[in-house]
Amino acid sequence: MKKGEVIAILDFGGQYCHLIARRIRELGVYTEIFDGCTKLGRSVGGMEIKGIVLSGGPKSVYEKDAPKIDRKLLEGAIPILGICYGHQLIAQIAGGKVLKAPGREYGVVEADVVEPVGVLDGLGPKERVWMSHSDSVVEIPKEYKVLARTKSCPVAAMKHRSKPIYGLQWHPEVSHTESGIEMLGNFVFKVCKCSKSWTSADYVGRAVKEVRESVGKGRAIIALSGGVDSSTAAVLAARAIGKNLTAIFVDHGFMRKGEPEFIEKTFRNMGVKVTTVRARKRFMRKISGVDDPERKRKLIGEEFIKIFEEEARKVGADFLIQGTIYPDRIESGIKRHSEKIKTHHNVGGLPAKVKFKAIVEPLRELYKDEVRRVAETLGLPKEIALRQPFPGPGLAVRIVGEVTEEKVEIVRRANSIVEEELGKLPGNKLWQYFAILTNSMSTGVKGDSRAYGYTVAVRAVQSSDGMTANFAKIPYGVLEKISSRIVNEIPEVTRVVYDITHKPPATIEWE
């Protein structure tokens, strides 16, 4: 990484803030994220700030407690790009007007590019962009000019007439904005004059150093699930502290078919000492009778920590290392201005007090695809590096409503069928595919007799980062085979449905 250059991102709580950072890093430019209220100068950490991005956020700029920026940023000394809330914030501070829009723009819309300059350089007269806003800039500041508009948004993109300050109402970081990468590239290279200097190898060195400095001469345990996140964190931690690391695998009873055996065998073959804790009955008792998904996640998170504390005492470990990645953190609402989407067991599900000196999360700023690249850099086997995501609470959050032994077995068998059949697709590039046991019962006919049973939902999505996703257009013949196998091989199921909802507005997992 070239020292001395950084794009600073001010975070106002937008769900896609770190996606902005990820996209810019993809372009080979180093980024750092700061709280939206941070006062920035010309440099930070010995690096020159080449540009500043103002993120989106859930607030309205005219609310009393809405986050603001230092007005000096608009003096033009450093290039600025405002996105969504950031766009509206620039307009308001500069003397424009922002009001609640008569109709909310949500999803892909067509923008008319009035003037393709600066951030919009090289774009056509029509661009498909991703909008997600209920407020709009209705009156542009007098020193600014409109670069693009939509049917519902008169100021969809703007620029200061003489300074390198830009605003976009849409989200260029989201893959649904077809020329989004080109827009961000225009900003960092043509406006900010950055050079390409960022690689995953830089992150490996930084993460190893962070773990080593955090743990020092102490001992640590790593929460190992066998997924790419915890596995990558384990290898990073092993490089950092060597024999002072102990990997703990907790079998909570909500794993996929054959998963515990696969994890134990794989890591032993890799030379990693794994301590397995069998805790199926313990976790089942903990969530017995609980149907609220947030409560389930919190209870499972609390029980995980208790077990890790118990195992840490056995080996004298003072630190817990986790494979938490950024989508886990942002959906759990851990940022100052962000909204909570759902609690992840290893983030918002943690109790207020834990018996560790610190919880170390070397992957906390990365998205799933970045973790996969780091895993490849570290030399992890493809069976681990390319595994599809699986939630920490496991099948417990793929059962809508109360969890029982019977339901766990049903969803485990259904999930196995989905993975087996979709795994056969030639050139399979699906991000994730699984089964959900819904809390809906329906009437069916089996063997000329009335049957009344569960409804299973099948979910398959395509994504590059997990923060946005499209439902996969699976061939009908494949869906038919999955449905036939589930209702024939699992007597308790009478109906199978396919989820055709994108993220957003849905999340990938149901709970």
Coordinates of C-alpha atoms in Angstrom, one line a residue:
M1 CA 0.0 0.0 0.0
K2 CA 1.3 3.4 -0.9
K3 CA 1.8 5.4 2.2
G4 CA 0.4 8.9 2.4
E5 CA -2.9 8.5 0.4
V6 CA -6.3 7.8 1.8
I7 CA -10.0 8.4 0.9
A8 CA -11.8 9.3 4.2
I9 CA -15.4 8.2 4.5
L10 CA -17.7 10.0 7.0
D11 CA -20.2 7.5 8.3
F12 CA -23.7 8.9 9.0
G13 CA -25.2 5.4 9.7
G14 CA -26.0 4.3 6.2
Q15 CA -26.4 0.6 5.6
Y16 CA -24.0 0.9 2.7
C17 CA -21.3 3.0 4.2
H18 CA -18.7 0.2 4.3
L19 CA -19.8 -0.9 0.9
I20 CA -18.5 2.5 -0.3
A21 CA -15.2 1.7 1.3
R22 CA -15.2 -1.8 -0.2
R23 CA -15.9 -0.5 -3.7
I24 CA -13.1 2.0 -3.5
R25 CA -10.7 -0.6 -2.2
E26 CA -11.7 -2.7 -5.1
L27 CA -10.4 0.1 -7.3
G28 CA -7.0 -0.2 -5.5
V29 CA -7.3 2.8 -3.3
Y30 CA -7.0 2.8 0.5
T31 CA -9.9 4.0 2.6
E32 CA -10.7 4.6 6.2
I33 CA -14.1 5.2 7.8
F34 CA -14.7 7.8 10.5
D35 CA -17.7 8.8 12.5
G36 CA -19.8 11.4 10.6
C37 CA -19.1 14.1 13.2
T38 CA -15.3 13.7 13.0
K39 CA -13.5 16.9 12.2
L40 CA -11.0 16.1 9.5
G41 CA -7.9 18.2 8.5
R42 CA -5.7 17.6 5.5
S43 CA -4.2 14.4 6.9
V44 CA -4.9 11.5 9.2
G45 CA -2.5 8.9 10.6
G46 CA 0.4 10.3 8.6
M47 CA -1.5 10.0 5.3
E48 CA -2.8 12.8 3.1
I49 CA -6.6 12.8 2.7
K50 CA -7.1 12.9 -1.0
G51 CA -10.9 13.0 -0.9
I52 CA -13.9 12.7 1.5
V53 CA -17.1 10.8 0.9
L54 CA -20.2 11.6 3.0
S55 CA -22.3 8.5 3.4
G56 CA -26.0 7.9 3.5
G57 CA -28.0 7.6 6.7
P58 CA -31.4 7.0 8.3
K59 CA -32.0 10.6 9.5
S60 CA -33.4 13.6 7.8
V61 CA -31.1 16.6 7.6
Y62 CA -33.8 18.9 9.0
E63 CA -34.2 16.9 12.2
K64 CA -32.8 18.5 15.3
D65 CA -30.5 15.6 16.2
A66 CA -29.4 14.9 12.6
P67 CA -25.6 14.5 12.3
K68 CA -23.8 17.4 10.6
I69 CA -20.3 18.1 9.2
D70 CA -17.8 20.9 9.7
R71 CA -18.8 23.7 7.3
K72 CA -15.1 24.2 6.5
L73 CA -15.2 21.0 4.5
L74 CA -17.2 22.8 1.9
E75 CA -14.4 25.4 1.3
G76 CA -13.1 23.1 -1.5
A77 CA -9.6 22.3 -0.2
I78 CA -10.4 18.6 -0.4
P79 CA -12.7 17.0 -3.0
I80 CA -16.0 15.8 -1.5
L81 CA -18.6 13.4 -2.7
G82 CA -22.0 13.3 -0.9
I83 CA -24.1 10.2 -1.3
C84 CA -27.9 10.2 -0.4
Y85 CA -27.9 11.8 3.1
G86 CA -24.5 13.3 2.3
H87 CA -25.8 14.8 -0.9
Q88 CA -28.7 16.4 1.0
L89 CA -26.4 17.6 3.8
I90 CA -24.2 19.4 1.3
A91 CA -27.3 21.1 -0.2
Q92 CA -28.7 22.2 3.1
I93 CA -25.4 23.6 4.4
A94 CA -24.7 25.4 1.1
G95 CA -28.1 27.1 1.2
G96 CA -30.4 24.8 -0.7
K97 CA -33.6 23.3 0.4
V98 CA -34.4 19.7 1.4
L99 CA -37.9 18.5 2.0
K100 CA -39.8 15.2 2.3
A101 CA -40.5 14.0 -1.2
P102 CA -44.1 13.6 -2.3
G103 CA -43.3 9.9 -3.1
R104 CA -40.4 7.8 -1.9
E105 CA -38.0 6.6 -4.6
Y106 CA -36.9 3.1 -3.8
G107 CA -35.2 0.6 -6.1
V108 CA -33.8 1.0 -9.6
V109 CA -34.9 4.2 -11.5
E110 CA -33.8 5.9 -14.7
A111 CA -31.8 9.1 -14.3
D112 CA -31.4 11.7 -17.0
V113 CA -27.8 12.9 -17.1
V114 CA -27.9 16.6 -17.9
E115 CA -24.2 17.2 -17.8
P116 CA -21.7 14.2 -17.8
V117 CA -18.8 15.9 -16.0
G118 CA -16.6 15.1 -13.0
V119 CA -18.1 12.1 -11.2
L120 CA -20.5 11.5 -14.2
D121 CA -17.8 11.8 -16.8
G122 CA -18.2 9.4 -19.7
L123 CA -21.7 8.4 -18.8
G124 CA -24.6 8.2 -21.3
P125 CA -27.8 10.4 -21.3
K126 CA -29.7 7.7 -19.4
E127 CA -28.4 5.8 -16.4
R128 CA -30.1 3.1 -14.3
V129 CA -29.4 3.9 -10.6
W130 CA -30.4 2.6 -7.2
M131 CA -32.4 5.0 -5.1
S132 CA -33.5 4.6 -1.4
H133 CA -34.7 7.9 0.0
S134 CA -37.8 9.7 1.3
D135 CA -36.3 13.2 1.3
S136 CA -35.1 15.2 -1.8
V137 CA -33.1 18.3 -2.6
V138 CA -35.9 20.5 -4.1
E139 CA -33.9 23.7 -4.3
I140 CA -30.3 23.7 -5.4
P141 CA -27.7 26.1 -3.7
K142 CA -27.0 29.1 -5.9
E143 CA -23.3 28.1 -6.4
Y144 CA -24.2 24.6 -7.6
K145 CA -25.5 23.2 -10.8
V146 CA -27.7 20.1 -11.6
L147 CA -25.9 17.2 -13.3
A148 CA -28.8 14.7 -13.3
R149 CA -32.5 14.4 -12.4
T150 CA -35.2 11.7 -12.3
K151 CA -38.9 12.0 -12.7
S152 CA -39.4 12.3 -8.9
C153 CA -36.1 14.0 -8.0
P154 CA -35.2 17.3 -9.6
V155 CA -31.7 17.3 -8.2
A156 CA -30.5 13.7 -8.4
A157 CA -26.9 14.8 -8.9
M158 CA -25.1 18.2 -8.5
K159 CA -21.8 19.9 -8.5
H160 CA -20.3 23.1 -7.2
R161 CA -19.6 25.4 -10.1
S162 CA -15.9 25.9 -9.3
K163 CA -15.0 23.6 -6.4
P164 CA -14.5 19.7 -6.5
I165 CA -17.7 19.1 -4.5
Y166 CA -20.3 16.6 -5.8
G167 CA -23.6 15.2 -4.6
L168 CA -25.5 12.1 -5.7
Q169 CA -28.9 11.2 -4.5
W170 CA -28.5 7.6 -5.7
H171 CA -26.1 5.0 -4.3
P172 CA -23.1 4.4 -6.7
E173 CA -21.7 1.8 -4.3
V174 CA -24.7 -0.6 -4.8
S175 CA -24.3 -3.1 -7.7
H176 CA -27.8 -2.2 -9.0
T177 CA -26.4 1.2 -10.1
E178 CA -25.1 -0.1 -13.4
S179 CA -22.3 2.5 -13.8
G180 CA -21.6 2.9 -10.1
I181 CA -18.0 1.7 -10.2
E182 CA -17.3 4.1 -13.0
M183 CA -18.7 7.0 -10.9
L184 CA -16.6 6.1 -7.9
G185 CA -13.6 5.6 -10.2
N186 CA -14.1 9.1 -11.6
F187 CA -14.2 10.5 -8.1
V188 CA -11.0 8.8 -6.8
F189 CA -8.9 9.0 -9.9
K190 CA -10.1 12.0 -11.9
V191 CA -11.3 14.3 -9.2
C192 CA -9.0 13.2 -6.2
K193 CA -6.0 12.2 -8.4
C194 CA -5.4 9.0 -6.4
S195 CA -3.1 6.2 -7.5
K196 CA -3.8 2.4 -7.3
S197 CA -2.0 1.0 -4.2
W198 CA -4.4 -1.2 -2.1
T199 CA -4.2 -5.1 -2.1
S200 CA -5.5 -7.8 0.2
A201 CA -1.9 -8.7 1.1
D202 CA -1.7 -5.3 2.8
Y203 CA -4.7 -6.3 5.0
V204 CA -3.1 -9.6 6.0
G205 CA -0.1 -7.9 7.4
R206 CA -2.1 -5.2 9.2
A207 CA -4.5 -7.8 10.7
V208 CA -1.6 -10.1 11.9
K209 CA 0.0 -7.0 13.5
E210 CA -3.3 -6.0 15.2
V211 CA -3.9 -9.4 16.7
R212 CA -0.3 -9.6 18.0
E213 CA -0.5 -6.1 19.5
S214 CA -3.9 -6.8 21.1
V215 CA -3.0 -10.2 22.7
G216 CA 0.6 -9.5 23.4
K217 CA 2.2 -12.3 25.4
G218 CA -1.3 -13.5 26.5
R219 CA -3.3 -16.5 25.4
A220 CA -6.4 -16.5 23.3
I221 CA -9.2 -18.7 22.1
I222 CA -10.7 -18.5 18.6
A223 CA -14.4 -19.1 18.1
L224 CA -14.3 -21.6 15.2
S225 CA -17.4 -22.5 13.2
G226 CA -15.6 -23.9 10.1
G227 CA -17.0 -21.1 7.9
V228 CA -14.6 -18.9 5.8
D229 CA -14.8 -16.0 8.3
S230 CA -13.8 -17.9 11.5
S231 CA -11.3 -20.1 9.6
T232 CA -9.6 -17.0 8.1
A233 CA -9.5 -15.3 11.5
A234 CA -8.0 -18.5 13.0
V235 CA -5.2 -18.6 10.5
L236 CA -4.4 -14.9 10.9
A237 CA -4.4 -15.4 14.7
A238 CA -2.2 -18.5 14.4
R239 CA 0.3 -16.4 12.4
A240 CA 0.2 -13.7 15.1
I241 CA 0.4 -15.7 18.3
G242 CA 1.2 -19.3 17.4
K243 CA 0.9 -21.8 20.2
N244 CA -0.9 -19.3 22.4
L245 CA -4.0 -19.8 20.4
T246 CA -6.7 -22.5 21.0
A247 CA -9.5 -23.1 18.6
I248 CA -12.9 -23.9 20.1
F249 CA -15.7 -25.4 18.0
V250 CA -19.1 -25.4 19.7
D251 CA -21.6 -27.9 18.3
H252 CA -24.9 -26.2 19.4
G253 CA -27.0 -28.8 17.6
F254 CA -28.2 -26.4 14.9
M255 CA -25.5 -27.3 12.3
R256 CA -26.1 -28.6 8.8
K257 CA -26.1 -32.3 8.0
G258 CA -22.6 -33.7 8.6
E259 CA -21.1 -30.3 9.5
P260 CA -19.5 -31.1 12.9
E261 CA -17.7 -34.1 11.4
F262 CA -16.5 -32.1 8.4
I263 CA -15.2 -29.2 10.6
E264 CA -13.3 -31.5 12.9
K265 CA -11.7 -33.6 10.1
T266 CA -10.8 -30.5 8.0
F267 CA -9.0 -28.6 10.6
R268 CA -7.2 -31.6 12.0
N269 CA -5.9 -32.3 8.5
M270 CA -4.7 -28.6 8.5
G271 CA -2.8 -29.3 11.7
V272 CA -5.0 -27.1 13.9
K273 CA -5.8 -28.4 17.4
V274 CA -9.6 -28.2 17.8
T275 CA -11.5 -28.5 21.1
T276 CA -15.1 -29.6 20.4
V277 CA -17.8 -28.7 22.9
R278 CA -21.0 -30.8 22.5
A279 CA -23.8 -28.5 23.7
R280 CA -26.9 -29.4 21.8
K281 CA -29.1 -30.0 24.8
R282 CA -27.7 -26.9 26.5
F283 CA -28.7 -24.6 23.6
M284 CA -32.0 -26.2 23.1
R285 CA -33.0 -25.6 26.7
K286 CA -31.8 -22.0 26.4
I287 CA -34.2 -21.1 23.5
S288 CA -37.1 -23.4 24.4
G289 CA -40.4 -21.7 23.9
V290 CA -38.8 -18.6 22.3
D291 CA -40.3 -17.5 19.0
D292 CA -38.9 -13.9 18.6
P293 CA -35.9 -14.0 16.3
E294 CA -34.0 -11.2 18.1
R295 CA -34.5 -13.0 21.4
K296 CA -33.2 -16.2 19.9
R297 CA -30.1 -14.6 18.5
K298 CA -29.3 -12.9 21.8
L299 CA -29.8 -16.0 23.9
I300 CA -27.6 -18.0 21.5
G301 CA -25.0 -15.3 21.6
E302 CA -25.0 -15.2 25.4
E303 CA -24.6 -19.0 25.6
F304 CA -21.7 -19.0 23.2
I305 CA -19.9 -16.5 25.3
K306 CA -20.5 -18.5 28.5
I307 CA -19.0 -21.6 26.8
F308 CA -16.1 -19.6 25.5
E309 CA -15.5 -18.2 29.0
E310 CA -15.5 -21.7 30.4
E311 CA -13.1 -23.1 27.9
A312 CA -10.9 -20.0 28.2
R313 CA -10.5 -20.7 31.9
K314 CA -9.3 -24.3 31.1
V315 CA -6.4 -23.0 28.9
G316 CA -5.7 -19.8 30.7
A317 CA -6.9 -17.5 27.9
D318 CA -7.7 -13.8 28.5
F319 CA -8.7 -13.0 24.9
L320 CA -11.5 -14.1 22.5
I321 CA -10.9 -13.9 18.8
Q322 CA -13.9 -13.9 16.5
G323 CA -14.4 -14.0 12.7
T324 CA -17.0 -11.1 12.8
I325 CA -17.2 -9.3 9.4
Y326 CA -18.7 -6.0 8.6
P327 CA -22.2 -7.1 7.4
D328 CA -22.7 -8.7 10.8
R329 CA -21.8 -5.4 12.5
I330 CA -23.7 -3.0 10.4
E331 CA -27.0 -5.1 10.4
S332 CA -26.7 -5.3 14.2
G333 CA -26.8 -1.5 14.4
I334 CA -23.5 -1.0 16.1
K335 CA -22.5 2.2 14.5
R336 CA -23.4 5.5 16.1
H337 CA -26.0 6.7 13.6
S338 CA -27.1 3.4 12.1
E339 CA -30.4 1.4 12.4
K340 CA -30.5 -2.1 13.7
I341 CA -31.7 -4.6 11.1
K342 CA -31.1 -7.8 13.0
T343 CA -28.8 -8.8 15.8
H344 CA -26.0 -11.2 14.9
H345 CA -25.1 -13.6 17.7
N346 CA -21.5 -12.6 17.8
V347 CA -22.1 -8.8 17.8
G348 CA -25.4 -7.4 19.2
G349 CA -26.1 -10.8 20.8
L350 CA -23.2 -10.5 23.2
P351 CA -23.9 -9.7 26.8
A352 CA -23.0 -6.3 28.2
K353 CA -20.2 -7.8 30.3
V354 CA -17.8 -10.6 29.2
K355 CA -15.0 -12.2 31.1
F356 CA -12.3 -11.4 28.6
K357 CA -9.8 -8.6 28.6
A358 CA -10.8 -8.0 25.0
I359 CA -12.6 -9.4 22.0
V360 CA -10.4 -9.2 18.9
E361 CA -12.0 -9.1 15.5
P362 CA -9.4 -9.0 12.8
L363 CA -11.9 -9.2 9.9
R364 CA -14.4 -6.7 11.3
E365 CA -13.9 -4.2 8.4
L366 CA -14.2 -6.7 5.6
Y367 CA -17.0 -8.0 3.4
K368 CA -17.4 -11.7 2.6
D369 CA -15.8 -11.6 -0.8
E370 CA -12.8 -9.7 0.6
V371 CA -12.5 -12.4 3.3
R372 CA -12.4 -15.0 0.6
R373 CA -9.5 -13.2 -1.1
V374 CA -7.7 -12.9 2.2
A375 CA -8.3 -16.7 2.7
E376 CA -6.8 -17.4 -0.7
T377 CA -3.8 -15.2 0.2
L378 CA -3.3 -17.2 3.4
G379 CA -3.5 -20.5 1.5
L380 CA -6.7 -21.9 3.0
P381 CA -8.1 -24.9 1.0
K382 CA -10.9 -24.0 -1.4
E383 CA -13.4 -26.2 0.5
I384 CA -13.2 -23.6 3.3
A385 CA -12.4 -20.4 1.3
L386 CA -15.4 -20.9 -1.1
R387 CA -17.9 -22.2 1.4
Q388 CA -21.3 -20.4 1.3
P389 CA -22.2 -18.4 4.4
F390 CA -24.0 -20.0 7.3
P391 CA -25.4 -18.0 10.3
G392 CA -23.7 -18.5 13.6
P393 CA -27.0 -19.5 15.3
G394 CA -27.3 -22.0 12.5
L395 CA -30.6 -23.7 11.7
A396 CA -32.2 -22.0 14.8
V397 CA -32.7 -18.9 12.7
R398 CA -33.9 -20.9 9.7
I399 CA -36.9 -22.0 11.7
V400 CA -39.5 -19.2 11.9
G401 CA -41.0 -19.2 15.4
E402 CA -40.3 -21.6 18.2
V403 CA -37.5 -24.1 17.8
T404 CA -38.0 -27.8 18.6
E405 CA -36.0 -31.0 18.0
E406 CA -38.6 -32.0 15.3
K407 CA -38.3 -28.7 13.5
V408 CA -34.5 -28.8 13.5
E409 CA -34.5 -32.2 11.9
I410 CA -37.0 -31.2 9.3
V411 CA -35.1 -28.1 8.2
R412 CA -31.8 -29.9 8.4
R413 CA -33.1 -32.5 5.9
A414 CA -34.7 -29.9 3.7
N415 CA -31.5 -27.8 3.7
S416 CA -29.5 -30.8 2.7
I417 CA -31.7 -31.5 -0.3
V418 CA -31.5 -27.8 -1.4
E419 CA -27.7 -27.8 -1.1
E420 CA -27.4 -31.1 -2.9
E421 CA -29.6 -30.2 -5.9
L422 CA -28.4 -26.6 -6.3
G423 CA -24.8 -27.7 -5.9
K424 CA -25.2 -29.7 -9.1
L425 CA -25.9 -26.6 -11.2
P426 CA -23.1 -26.2 -13.8
G427 CA -20.9 -23.2 -13.2
N428 CA -22.7 -22.6 -9.9
K429 CA -22.0 -18.9 -8.9
L430 CA -24.8 -18.6 -6.3
W431 CA -23.8 -16.7 -3.2
Q432 CA -26.1 -18.7 -0.8
Y433 CA -28.9 -21.3 -1.0
F434 CA -30.8 -23.0 1.8
A435 CA -34.2 -24.0 3.2
I436 CA -36.4 -22.2 5.8
L437 CA -39.0 -23.9 7.9
T438 CA -41.8 -21.4 8.0
N439 CA -44.5 -21.2 10.7
S440 CA -47.2 -21.7 8.1
M441 CA -49.1 -25.0 8.0
S442 CA -51.1 -26.0 4.9
T443 CA -53.3 -28.9 3.7
G444 CA -52.0 -31.4 1.2
V445 CA -52.7 -34.8 -0.2
K446 CA -50.3 -37.7 0.2
G447 CA -51.3 -41.3 -0.8
D448 CA -54.9 -40.3 -1.5
S449 CA -55.2 -39.1 2.0
R450 CA -55.5 -35.6 3.5
A451 CA -52.2 -34.4 5.0
Y452 CA -51.7 -31.2 7.1
G453 CA -48.1 -30.2 7.4
Y454 CA -45.3 -27.6 7.3
T455 CA -44.4 -25.2 4.5
V456 CA -40.8 -25.0 3.5
A457 CA -39.4 -22.0 1.7
V458 CA -36.3 -22.2 -0.5
R459 CA -34.0 -19.3 -0.8
A460 CA -31.2 -18.8 -3.4
V461 CA -29.4 -15.5 -4.0
Q462 CA -26.6 -14.0 -6.1
S463 CA -24.4 -11.4 -4.6
S464 CA -20.8 -10.1 -4.5
D465 CA -20.7 -8.8 -0.9
G466 CA -23.8 -9.9 1.1
M467 CA -25.0 -6.4 1.6
T468 CA -27.2 -6.5 -1.5
A469 CA -28.4 -9.6 -3.3
N470 CA -30.7 -10.7 -6.1
F471 CA -32.9 -13.8 -5.9
A472 CA -31.5 -16.4 -8.3
K473 CA -33.5 -17.4 -11.3
I474 CA -33.3 -21.1 -10.8
P475 CA -34.6 -23.3 -13.7
Y476 CA -38.1 -24.5 -13.1
G477 CA -37.0 -28.1 -13.6
V478 CA -34.5 -27.8 -10.7
L479 CA -37.0 -26.2 -8.4
E480 CA -39.5 -28.9 -9.3
K481 CA -37.0 -31.6 -8.3
I482 CA -36.2 -29.9 -5.0
S483 CA -39.9 -29.5 -4.2
S484 CA -40.7 -33.2 -5.1
R485 CA -37.8 -34.5 -3.0
I486 CA -38.7 -32.4 0.0
V487 CA -42.4 -33.3 0.1
N488 CA -41.6 -37.0 -0.6
E489 CA -38.6 -37.5 1.7
I490 CA -39.9 -35.4 4.6
P491 CA -43.4 -36.6 5.6
E492 CA -44.1 -33.6 7.8
V493 CA -43.9 -31.1 4.8
T494 CA -46.8 -30.6 2.5
R495 CA -45.8 -27.5 0.6
V496 CA -42.7 -25.8 -0.8
V497 CA -42.4 -22.2 -1.9
Y498 CA -39.6 -20.2 -3.6
D499 CA -38.5 -16.8 -2.2
I500 CA -38.2 -14.2 -5.1
T501 CA -37.3 -11.2 -3.0
H502 CA -34.2 -9.1 -3.5
K503 CA -32.0 -7.7 -0.7
P504 CA -33.0 -5.0 0.0
P505 CA -35.9 -4.9 0.9
A506 CA -35.5 -8.4 2.4
T507 CA -32.4 -9.7 4.2
I508 CA -30.8 -12.9 2.9
E509 CA -31.7 -14.9 5.9
W510 CA -35.4 -14.8 7.0
E511 CA -34.7 -14.3 10.7

